[in-house]
XYZ file of C-alpha atoms in Angstrom:
690
model
C 112.497 70.832 115.858
C 113.244 73.327 113.169
C 115.432 72.191 110.343
C 115.686 72.531 106.603
C 116.480 75.255 104.166
C 113.683 77.523 105.432
C 115.728 78.025 108.554
C 118.995 78.901 106.826
C 117.884 80.558 103.596
C 119.305 84.042 104.077
C 120.207 84.863 100.489
C 123.765 84.737 99.177
C 123.999 88.453 98.494
C 122.849 89.398 101.963
C 125.283 86.987 103.579
C 128.214 88.281 101.553
C 127.392 91.885 102.425
C 127.177 91.106 106.130
C 130.429 89.138 106.031
C 132.266 91.905 104.177
C 131.102 94.752 106.413
C 131.446 92.818 109.673
C 134.740 91.324 108.544
C 136.095 94.802 107.872
C 135.036 95.924 111.338
C 136.716 92.933 112.964
C 139.911 93.451 110.939
C 140.099 97.158 111.839
C 139.373 96.409 115.490
C 142.366 94.073 115.607
C 144.674 96.406 113.646
C 143.733 99.415 115.794
C 144.114 97.537 119.063
C 140.410 97.862 120.040
C 140.745 101.640 119.794
C 136.981 102.110 119.967
C 137.020 101.022 123.612
C 140.397 102.435 124.640
C 139.658 105.911 123.309
C 135.875 106.064 123.838
C 136.167 108.551 126.693
C 138.341 110.900 124.676
C 136.028 110.502 121.684
C 133.016 111.549 123.754
C 134.989 114.577 125.002
C 135.925 115.614 121.456
C 132.308 115.127 120.382
C 131.128 118.187 122.320
C 134.378 120.214 122.288
C 135.277 121.710 118.931
C 138.855 122.036 117.761
C 139.965 125.655 118.382
C 141.976 126.280 115.186
C 140.221 123.760 112.971
C 139.333 124.560 109.374
C 136.098 123.514 107.695
C 132.502 124.508 107.151
C 130.797 123.099 110.257
C 131.760 122.116 113.762
C 132.701 118.535 114.532
C 129.515 118.277 116.563
C 127.497 119.647 113.642
C 129.047 117.114 111.280
C 128.237 114.334 113.735
C 124.632 115.483 114.138
C 124.287 115.686 110.354
C 125.360 112.054 110.093
C 123.137 111.026 113.017
C 120.149 112.763 111.454
C 120.217 110.076 108.783
C 120.395 107.187 111.233
C 118.285 108.165 114.266
C 114.663 107.831 113.250
C 111.923 105.306 112.670
C 114.496 102.632 111.875
C 115.715 102.748 115.460
C 112.222 102.007 116.702
C 110.436 99.932 114.084
C 113.627 98.327 112.795
C 114.759 97.020 116.168
C 111.278 95.753 117.014
C 111.121 94.020 113.636
C 114.558 92.477 114.172
C 113.389 91.072 117.515
C 110.185 89.780 115.965
C 111.956 87.996 113.100
C 115.192 87.010 114.767
C 114.184 86.713 118.411
C 115.639 88.590 121.395
C 119.116 87.372 120.426
C 119.067 89.872 117.572
C 119.723 92.607 120.160
C 123.013 90.966 121.183
C 124.249 90.618 117.619
C 123.121 94.151 116.841
C 125.250 95.538 119.676
C 128.196 93.336 118.696
C 127.951 94.581 115.119
C 127.938 98.139 116.452
C 131.059 97.523 118.549
C 133.001 96.377 115.517
C 131.293 99.041 113.416
C 132.776 101.750 115.626
C 136.227 100.826 114.315
C 134.928 101.052 110.752
C 133.312 104.396 111.470
C 136.591 105.681 112.964
C 138.452 104.737 109.802
C 135.804 106.362 107.605
C 135.945 109.653 109.518
C 139.723 109.708 109.509
C 139.983 109.059 105.781
C 137.285 111.625 105.012
C 139.350 114.425 106.561
C 142.745 113.158 105.424
C 141.762 112.993 101.752
C 139.183 115.768 101.566
C 139.501 118.419 98.867
C 139.740 122.147 99.634
C 137.450 123.981 97.198
C 138.389 127.366 98.558
C 136.402 129.811 100.622
C 136.335 127.425 103.557
C 134.541 124.730 101.523
C 135.724 121.131 101.806
C 134.403 118.098 99.952
C 135.100 114.520 100.894
C 133.774 111.047 101.350
C 134.452 107.590 99.953
C 134.614 108.761 96.308
C 137.388 111.228 97.225
C 139.468 108.974 99.451
C 139.163 106.161 96.910
C 140.618 108.408 94.214
C 143.104 110.367 96.324
C 144.090 107.559 98.630
C 144.144 104.568 96.269
C 145.269 106.448 93.188
C 143.813 107.848 89.965
C 143.428 104.419 88.429
C 140.689 103.729 90.976
C 138.700 106.822 90.077
C 136.134 104.624 88.294
C 135.426 102.855 91.580
C 134.732 106.185 93.270
C 132.315 107.136 90.518
C 130.618 103.771 90.809
C 130.292 104.237 94.557
C 128.821 107.721 94.078
C 126.221 106.374 91.652
C 125.076 103.526 93.879
C 125.166 105.775 96.943
C 122.714 108.130 95.233
C 120.456 105.205 94.326
C 120.584 103.798 97.844
C 119.990 107.183 99.456
C 117.022 107.987 97.270
C 115.429 104.584 96.945
C 116.710 102.366 99.681
C 118.259 103.081 103.023
C 116.476 106.077 104.299
C 114.534 108.519 102.238
C 111.579 106.454 101.123
C 111.402 104.477 104.374
C 111.383 107.565 106.568
C 108.964 109.549 104.423
C 106.618 106.586 104.117
C 106.701 106.153 107.892
C 105.779 109.799 108.419
C 102.983 109.684 105.823
C 101.549 106.434 107.190
C 101.538 107.714 110.761
C 99.855 110.953 109.686
C 97.159 109.161 107.709
C 96.522 106.666 110.515
C 95.962 109.514 112.957
C 93.956 111.993 110.881
C 92.200 109.811 108.302
C 92.351 106.136 109.339
C 89.308 105.094 107.292
C 90.244 106.908 104.064
C 87.153 109.092 104.340
C 88.756 112.127 102.683
C 90.394 111.234 99.374
C 91.830 113.265 96.525
C 92.777 112.097 93.044
C 96.274 112.908 91.778
C 97.266 111.692 88.313
C 94.516 109.089 88.424
C 95.488 107.630 91.818
C 93.507 108.143 95.023
C 95.351 109.463 98.089
C 94.173 110.470 101.531
C 94.302 114.231 102.132
C 96.397 113.512 105.235
C 99.029 111.757 103.092
C 99.117 114.668 100.660
C 99.375 117.221 103.468
C 102.204 115.277 105.113
C 104.053 115.054 101.787
C 103.757 118.790 101.168
C 104.870 119.737 104.693
C 107.848 117.347 104.647
C 108.878 118.569 101.190
C 108.752 122.229 102.212
C 110.634 121.684 105.472
C 113.258 119.541 103.773
C 113.714 122.131 101.049
C 114.180 124.946 103.574
C 116.974 122.959 105.197
C 118.669 121.397 102.163
C 118.726 124.552 100.026
C 120.877 126.204 102.684
C 123.652 123.687 102.100
C 125.742 121.779 104.603
C 125.945 124.716 107.035
C 122.183 125.013 107.417
C 121.780 121.217 107.534
C 124.357 121.018 110.320
C 122.827 123.943 112.195
C 119.343 122.414 112.152
C 120.669 118.932 112.946
C 122.652 120.281 115.919
C 119.387 121.376 117.515
C 116.933 118.707 116.384
C 119.069 115.564 116.722
C 120.199 116.059 120.358
C 116.652 116.980 121.412
C 115.213 113.984 119.604
C 117.836 111.572 120.937
C 117.661 112.783 124.540
C 113.854 112.760 124.570
C 113.767 109.234 123.191
C 116.410 107.968 125.619
C 114.571 109.500 128.589
C 111.294 107.871 127.546
C 112.941 104.489 127.023
C 114.749 104.718 130.367
C 111.488 105.587 132.091
C 109.832 102.477 130.630
C 112.785 100.233 131.470
C 113.065 101.569 135.033
C 109.313 101.168 135.537
C 109.687 97.535 134.490
C 113.009 97.015 136.268
C 111.958 93.606 137.593
C 111.864 92.306 134.028
C 115.425 93.429 133.195
C 117.252 90.271 134.437
C 114.905 87.968 132.513
C 115.226 90.151 129.421
C 119.027 89.985 129.513
C 118.969 86.212 130.017
C 116.501 85.837 127.143
C 118.716 87.933 124.860
C 121.839 85.864 125.627
C 120.087 82.518 125.368
C 118.388 83.455 122.123
C 121.615 84.841 120.655
C 123.324 81.454 120.883
C 120.299 79.206 120.469
C 120.735 77.822 123.979
C 117.010 77.154 124.448
C 116.494 75.771 120.958
C 115.556 72.173 120.439
C 118.195 69.765 119.257
C 118.929 70.322 115.604
C 117.479 73.794 115.648
C 120.013 75.624 117.797
C 122.272 76.517 114.873
C 119.357 77.760 112.814
C 118.065 79.881 115.682
C 121.480 81.430 116.276
C 122.017 82.129 112.583
C 118.627 83.826 112.222
C 119.248 85.967 115.318
C 122.720 86.811 114.027
C 121.448 87.719 110.574
C 118.647 89.978 111.796
C 120.752 91.589 114.527
C 123.832 92.244 112.397
C 121.703 93.533 109.528
C 119.864 95.922 111.866
C 123.153 97.056 113.417
C 124.688 97.797 110.022
C 121.558 99.543 108.775
C 121.098 101.691 111.877
C 124.641 102.966 112.255
C 125.636 102.845 108.547
C 129.155 101.780 109.458
C 130.880 100.860 106.239
C 128.181 102.292 103.986
C 130.012 105.573 103.387
C 127.385 108.187 104.224
C 128.829 109.575 107.467
C 132.269 110.440 105.948
C 130.607 112.901 103.563
C 129.464 114.986 106.527
C 132.703 114.395 108.447
C 134.731 115.871 105.585
C 133.150 119.289 106.222
C 134.127 119.345 109.924
C 136.243 122.192 111.319
C 139.402 120.244 112.140
C 143.011 119.775 111.123
C 143.384 116.377 112.781
C 141.953 113.414 110.859
C 142.380 111.166 113.909
C 140.370 113.542 116.071
C 137.485 113.610 113.596
C 137.703 109.842 113.264
C 137.099 109.551 117.000
C 134.170 111.975 116.822
C 132.629 110.103 113.883
C 132.982 106.844 115.793
C 130.764 108.153 118.587
C 127.851 108.233 116.137
C 127.714 104.441 116.117
C 127.978 104.371 119.899
C 125.088 106.799 120.346
C 122.897 105.402 117.586
C 123.174 101.664 118.056
C 124.877 100.864 121.347
C 122.739 103.351 123.267
C 119.494 104.116 121.403
C 118.898 100.787 119.636
C 119.849 98.803 122.733
C 117.427 100.841 124.815
C 114.752 100.195 122.192
C 115.390 96.469 122.474
C 115.255 96.548 126.283
C 112.078 98.619 126.166
C 110.422 96.078 123.910
C 111.594 93.164 126.064
C 110.746 94.599 129.482
C 107.473 96.359 128.638
C 105.614 93.213 127.705
C 105.418 94.231 124.048
C 107.548 91.233 123.212
C 104.877 88.590 123.119
C 106.846 85.904 121.366
C 108.046 84.357 124.573
C 104.644 83.137 125.643
C 104.013 79.449 126.048
C 101.092 77.675 124.394
C 97.714 78.633 125.762
C 95.313 75.936 126.889
C 91.976 75.323 125.226
C 89.911 76.579 128.145
C 91.797 79.848 128.409
C 91.574 80.505 124.671
C 87.845 79.821 124.579
C 87.387 82.062 127.605
C 89.095 84.870 125.717
C 86.844 84.305 122.682
C 83.745 84.315 124.865
C 84.847 87.471 126.632
C 85.621 89.370 123.422
C 82.342 88.460 121.759
C 80.268 89.099 124.902
C 81.844 92.524 125.315
C 81.136 93.287 121.655
C 77.488 92.232 121.979
C 76.974 94.306 125.138
C 79.026 97.311 124.030
C 76.132 99.162 122.440
C 78.432 100.136 119.580
C 77.340 97.532 117.036
C 74.720 98.342 114.432
C 71.398 96.537 114.050
C 69.287 96.128 110.942
C 66.224 98.324 110.949
C 64.134 95.780 109.048
C 64.290 92.380 107.389
C 65.167 93.804 103.989
C 67.625 96.342 105.321
C 71.284 95.404 104.981
C 74.463 96.894 106.349
C 78.024 95.961 105.551
C 78.954 96.784 109.130
C 79.345 94.165 111.850
C 75.962 93.870 113.539
C 75.021 92.880 117.062
C 73.249 89.796 115.733
C 76.333 88.665 113.818
C 78.389 88.938 117.014
C 75.695 86.958 118.844
C 75.718 84.296 116.131
C 79.514 83.949 116.415
C 79.204 83.696 120.197
C 76.520 81.037 119.824
C 78.731 79.097 117.413
C 81.612 79.325 119.895
C 79.375 77.918 122.640
C 78.363 75.000 120.398
C 82.026 74.189 119.756
C 82.597 74.264 123.520
C 79.564 71.985 124.057
C 77.996 74.689 126.223
C 74.662 74.033 124.581
C 72.467 75.873 127.083
C 74.331 79.143 126.569
C 74.326 78.544 122.817
C 70.530 78.147 122.718
C 70.031 81.375 124.660
C 72.199 83.569 122.436
C 71.190 81.945 119.115
C 67.496 82.295 119.976
C 68.081 86.027 120.409
C 69.272 86.200 116.802
C 66.347 84.119 115.556
C 63.735 85.997 117.575
C 65.086 89.407 116.524
C 63.098 89.090 113.292
C 65.896 90.798 111.382
C 66.898 87.760 109.296
C 65.120 85.075 107.298
C 65.877 82.381 104.716
C 66.362 83.795 101.216
C 63.887 82.392 98.710
C 66.289 82.081 95.771
C 68.747 79.437 96.982
C 70.234 78.987 93.495
C 71.726 82.481 93.724
C 72.544 82.388 97.418
C 76.272 82.754 96.622
C 76.220 84.692 93.352
C 76.174 88.438 92.734
C 72.418 88.218 92.216
C 71.962 87.133 95.829
C 74.285 89.595 97.561
C 73.119 91.509 100.624
C 70.004 89.369 100.974
C 67.894 88.881 104.096
C 69.811 85.732 105.028
C 73.316 87.180 105.086
C 74.481 88.071 108.603
C 77.711 89.535 107.301
C 79.560 89.574 104.023
C 82.792 91.143 102.919
C 81.887 93.663 100.269
C 84.060 93.560 97.185
C 84.982 97.060 96.042
C 87.018 97.584 92.907
C 90.072 99.687 93.584
C 93.413 99.380 91.830
C 95.134 99.813 95.177
C 92.655 97.735 97.155
C 94.522 94.558 98.050
C 91.782 93.591 100.482
C 89.295 93.768 97.663
C 91.396 91.360 95.657
C 91.728 88.872 98.481
C 88.152 89.080 99.680
C 86.872 87.230 96.644
C 89.566 84.613 96.181
C 87.226 81.763 97.133
C 85.457 82.268 93.820
C 88.725 82.057 91.956
C 89.457 78.715 93.611
C 85.962 77.243 93.296
C 84.963 78.612 89.873
C 85.727 76.525 86.811
C 89.231 76.022 85.450
C 89.050 78.520 82.614
C 92.347 77.527 81.021
C 91.136 73.926 80.572
C 87.575 74.568 79.398
C 86.079 75.687 76.105
C 83.116 78.061 76.319
C 80.661 78.187 73.456
C 77.643 80.369 72.878
C 75.527 81.050 74.849
C 77.656 79.923 77.803
C 79.992 82.872 77.480
C 77.685 84.554 79.972
C 79.783 82.728 82.539
C 83.284 83.894 83.390
C 86.169 81.749 82.253
C 88.524 83.301 84.814
C 89.072 80.740 87.527
C 91.464 78.091 88.821
C 88.971 75.375 89.753
C 91.095 73.886 92.503
C 88.125 73.007 94.745
C 85.896 70.614 92.821
C 82.859 68.682 94.043
C 83.376 65.049 94.973
C 81.271 62.096 93.952
C 80.475 61.619 97.650
C 78.975 65.119 97.815
C 76.859 64.519 94.744
C 75.647 61.178 96.079
C 74.748 62.746 99.431
C 72.278 65.079 97.709
C 70.844 62.175 95.707
C 70.487 59.965 98.794
C 68.571 62.733 100.579
C 66.321 63.202 97.564
C 67.436 66.840 97.630
C 66.969 67.700 93.971
C 66.453 71.432 94.598
C 69.745 72.117 96.363
C 71.616 69.644 94.148
C 70.652 71.528 90.996
C 71.592 74.784 92.706
C 74.964 73.480 93.883
C 76.527 70.932 91.491
C 76.511 70.242 87.774
C 77.759 67.054 86.163
C 80.100 67.168 83.207
C 77.270 66.060 80.949
C 75.145 68.954 82.186
C 78.033 71.313 81.498
C 78.342 69.901 77.972
C 74.645 70.461 77.399
C 75.235 74.127 78.229
C 78.121 74.348 75.767
C 81.022 73.990 78.206
C 83.518 71.178 77.673
C 87.150 70.275 78.177
C 89.560 72.013 75.866
C 91.168 70.034 73.055
C 94.509 71.407 74.212
C 94.630 69.185 77.318
C 94.706 65.445 77.856
C 92.630 65.546 81.033
C 91.587 67.856 83.854
C 93.260 66.857 87.123
C 91.398 66.631 90.437
C 87.985 66.572 88.814
C 85.637 63.608 89.123
C 83.145 64.849 86.553
C 81.409 67.411 88.792
C 81.515 71.214 88.783
C 80.473 73.789 91.355
C 77.374 75.705 90.310
C 76.818 77.407 93.643
C 79.814 79.721 93.204
C 79.470 80.464 89.480
C 80.673 83.830 88.244
C 78.865 85.804 85.558
C 80.955 87.302 82.770
C 79.067 90.600 82.932
C 80.103 91.065 86.549
C 83.849 90.608 86.061
C 85.636 93.924 86.192
C 88.784 92.688 84.514
C 90.858 89.552 84.466
C 93.915 91.003 86.093
C 94.266 88.947 89.264
C 91.004 87.244 88.261
C 88.906 89.896 89.927
C 85.568 88.225 90.427
C 83.291 90.788 92.072
C 81.369 88.391 94.317
C 81.076 89.275 97.978
C 82.277 86.722 100.512
C 79.554 85.535 102.903
C 80.880 85.069 106.410
C 77.713 83.518 107.860
C 74.156 82.814 106.723
C 70.935 82.607 108.732
C 70.590 78.947 107.746
C 73.753 78.174 109.720
C 72.280 79.968 112.751
C 69.153 77.772 112.533
C 71.167 74.559 112.256
C 73.485 75.539 115.112
C 70.421 76.326 117.218
C 68.937 72.959 116.246
C 72.057 71.123 117.390
C 72.232 73.087 120.646
C 68.522 72.540 121.315
C 68.745 68.798 120.656
C 71.806 68.420 122.874
C 69.995 70.413 125.579
C 67.052 68.014 125.518
C 64.558 70.047 123.458
C 64.064 67.767 120.426
C 60.854 69.418 119.224
C 62.513 72.830 119.072
C 65.425 71.297 117.188
C 63.040 69.737 114.667
C 61.355 73.087 114.119
C 64.629 74.768 113.217
C 65.700 71.927 110.905
C 62.332 71.923 109.149
C 62.607 75.630 108.389
C 65.730 74.861 106.393
C 64.176 71.779 104.777
C 61.099 73.731 103.764
C 63.220 76.129 101.730
C 64.955 73.080 100.199
C 61.510 71.718 99.171
C 61.918 68.651 101.393
C 59.201 67.154 103.614
C 59.177 68.041 107.293
C 60.631 65.619 109.824
C 58.560 64.598 112.840
C 61.689 64.284 114.932
C 65.390 64.803 114.359
C 68.579 63.108 115.452
C 72.159 64.351 115.361
C 72.595 62.328 112.183
C 69.735 64.295 110.598
C 71.317 67.587 111.610
C 74.709 66.495 110.277
C 73.229 65.535 106.907
C 71.193 68.715 106.677
C 74.171 70.897 107.495
C 76.345 69.103 104.948
C 73.948 69.829 102.104
C 72.730 73.287 103.128
C 76.215 74.689 103.758
C 77.993 72.712 101.052
C 81.345 74.280 100.129
C 80.886 77.114 102.630
C 83.811 76.191 104.879
C 81.972 74.640 107.816
C 82.198 70.881 107.339
C 85.882 70.233 108.113
C 85.744 71.741 111.598
C 82.345 70.154 112.177
C 83.736 66.707 111.363
C 86.589 67.263 113.802
C 84.405 68.413 116.705
C 81.875 65.622 116.062
C 84.689 63.062 116.079
C 83.852 61.966 112.531
C 86.894 63.271 110.683
C 89.065 60.177 111.087
C 86.350 58.005 109.500
C 85.009 60.336 106.806
C 88.388 61.704 105.689
C 90.567 58.649 106.279
C 91.393 58.070 102.602
C 90.797 61.561 101.267
C 93.495 62.452 98.736
C 94.997 58.978 98.438
C 93.526 58.673 94.954
C 92.860 61.795 92.944
C 90.584 61.778 89.909
C 91.256 62.925 86.372
C 88.420 63.890 83.999
C 88.800 63.106 80.295
C 87.044 64.864 77.419
C 84.754 61.877 76.756
C 83.435 62.091 80.333
C 85.507 59.184 81.586
C 87.019 59.547 85.067
C 90.272 57.808 85.901
C 91.725 57.299 89.370
C 95.070 55.952 88.216
C 96.997 59.121 87.298
C 97.637 60.449 90.780
C 97.996 58.396 93.956
C 99.359 59.221 97.395
C 99.102 56.469 99.979
C 100.198 58.790 102.807
C 97.287 61.214 102.302
C 94.160 61.258 104.415
C 93.173 62.560 107.838
C 95.473 61.475 110.665
C 93.993 61.477 114.164
C 96.168 63.254 116.669
C 97.663 65.473 113.950
C 95.196 67.042 111.556
C 92.848 68.377 114.221
C 95.221 71.350 114.456
C 97.432 73.182 111.992
C 101.186 73.421 112.659
C 102.774 76.576 113.996
C 105.006 78.184 111.341
C 108.708 77.420 111.592
C 109.441 81.139 112.001
C 107.235 81.306 115.093
C 108.858 78.232 116.565
C 112.293 79.712 115.914
C 111.438 82.967 117.605
C 109.589 81.593 120.600
C 111.351 78.722 122.356
C 108.611 78.541 124.987
C 106.139 77.385 122.376
C 105.500 73.698 121.778
C 104.615 72.467 118.291
C 101.157 70.990 117.849
C 100.981 67.165 118.024
C 101.986 65.194 114.981
C 103.909 68.001 113.275
């Protein structure tokens, strides 16, 4: 069931715009007696047959092609696909409906453009909304025409076409010629790919050659390019649709059902229909520009004496652009299999089979790098990393024999070993060490969003800088952090119970230890929420490494997997396969680095404890608890009482309580599917408990 404001939150401005433009189309359709359907045949005839004694700068066909040049483009392809993705297949129906009413609006725009155009002499005519507002509504409305002209310029330059189209061309060019940004040039301090620059120069020159020639040259070029482009695209789409003709009936049914929310769950039908309507109508309005006032500017230059005739010709633009081309795009997406949002939930076995297949193919591809020596490191995905992921997948599937085989290949490769300096295993001082199978390398780049996101774990785990006071010499540590993920008392006690002093000192500091280093709670706060008197030391950030504090850019690389995890996974797989001595050997390797005595034999409880401490705060434990069946017990009351740390070191559990928190069996094993996905795909079933 999908309910709530997330389903219906369209934005007041957007709704009003859609209502106004669609409402105008409906009103004109009624007043004109559905002229767009009654006179469509004649309109198509006039489209290709110019008026013999007409006056103007360009032919009616040239004016139409000029208008279509602004609407037929990437928006017809990407825009329709996006509308289907966000609004479901029903968006196609509402898009076509919007176009049908939009044809009446377009007719009125073309008619008014010719009727109220201004003769500038020498065969030059100027027209458009600003002219028919002034000349048709009267001089007192001249201010409205000027206002329209201003916003039309802003929209044309910044919104509805120019930037979108140029960006699409530049992105496609760069993706083809320089996908990895290997050839960069600096322009005014910003790095650009040479392919982007080349595309910009070529587009600018070609556009200039056309635009400088005025409306006549624009129309002449458009009369050649637009028909070729439209016909070629239609032929390709038809070929795809015909090839997949068996899928047409299902596609049509899916479009109709989605348009009216017929397949939606109770309570969600209205929301589904409204989303489909919003996305479809918006795409229809954007693609054909009916009511936006751009087409009449070109129509005003047409060689004609009959405003009605040009109105009919202008109307065909909407028919060609949206009813034909956009509809074909929608059918192509639906029938080709590209529309993947109608798939039902996969089953666990099938999904694991896909994971196994992908990783096995990667391992056997021969395309993955391998380290040349123990101390060599590459930031590329290696064969051994793929093997380690495959081994981990097998452990999760309880296919322990296969897991042992593939994990032993990683271990026996001799390309990885435990790093001696555990205290810096997650700091900048320990990056690219012999234990790291793969880590996301942080690279500072003002435009590098990935670089920003790759290190966000440190921002979350590092100390809450706005609530702490740093005194000398502790200013060597960065104060830029949010400190949302704090150690628990249970974690601290687990280290103590194991007698694991080495890893404890490398992982967690108590508040008293922080005070001894000169770090304490700020006098500006009453208490620090969600802190039980323990701070993460494992993920500390050094002040000297921070590039700047904009977006809290901590430069630490993110470790995806360490060799210690491979050893512990292999230990679990070996034990479950019946080879206890081999399992003990792997566990003892990890314990030896932790300065703990060797175990003569190991149990699953030993492996669980070892993994908890060795991989503390590294994102493994939650899924491990779920697959071991321990989550309901260990996490039953987690979050029901949240701590608050006071400046004197006292910890209170009374400030924040939530009796409904804690792990719920049958629910928290899986995350919920987003409401948007559920809205789009009515074949999908929400995960249990959500």
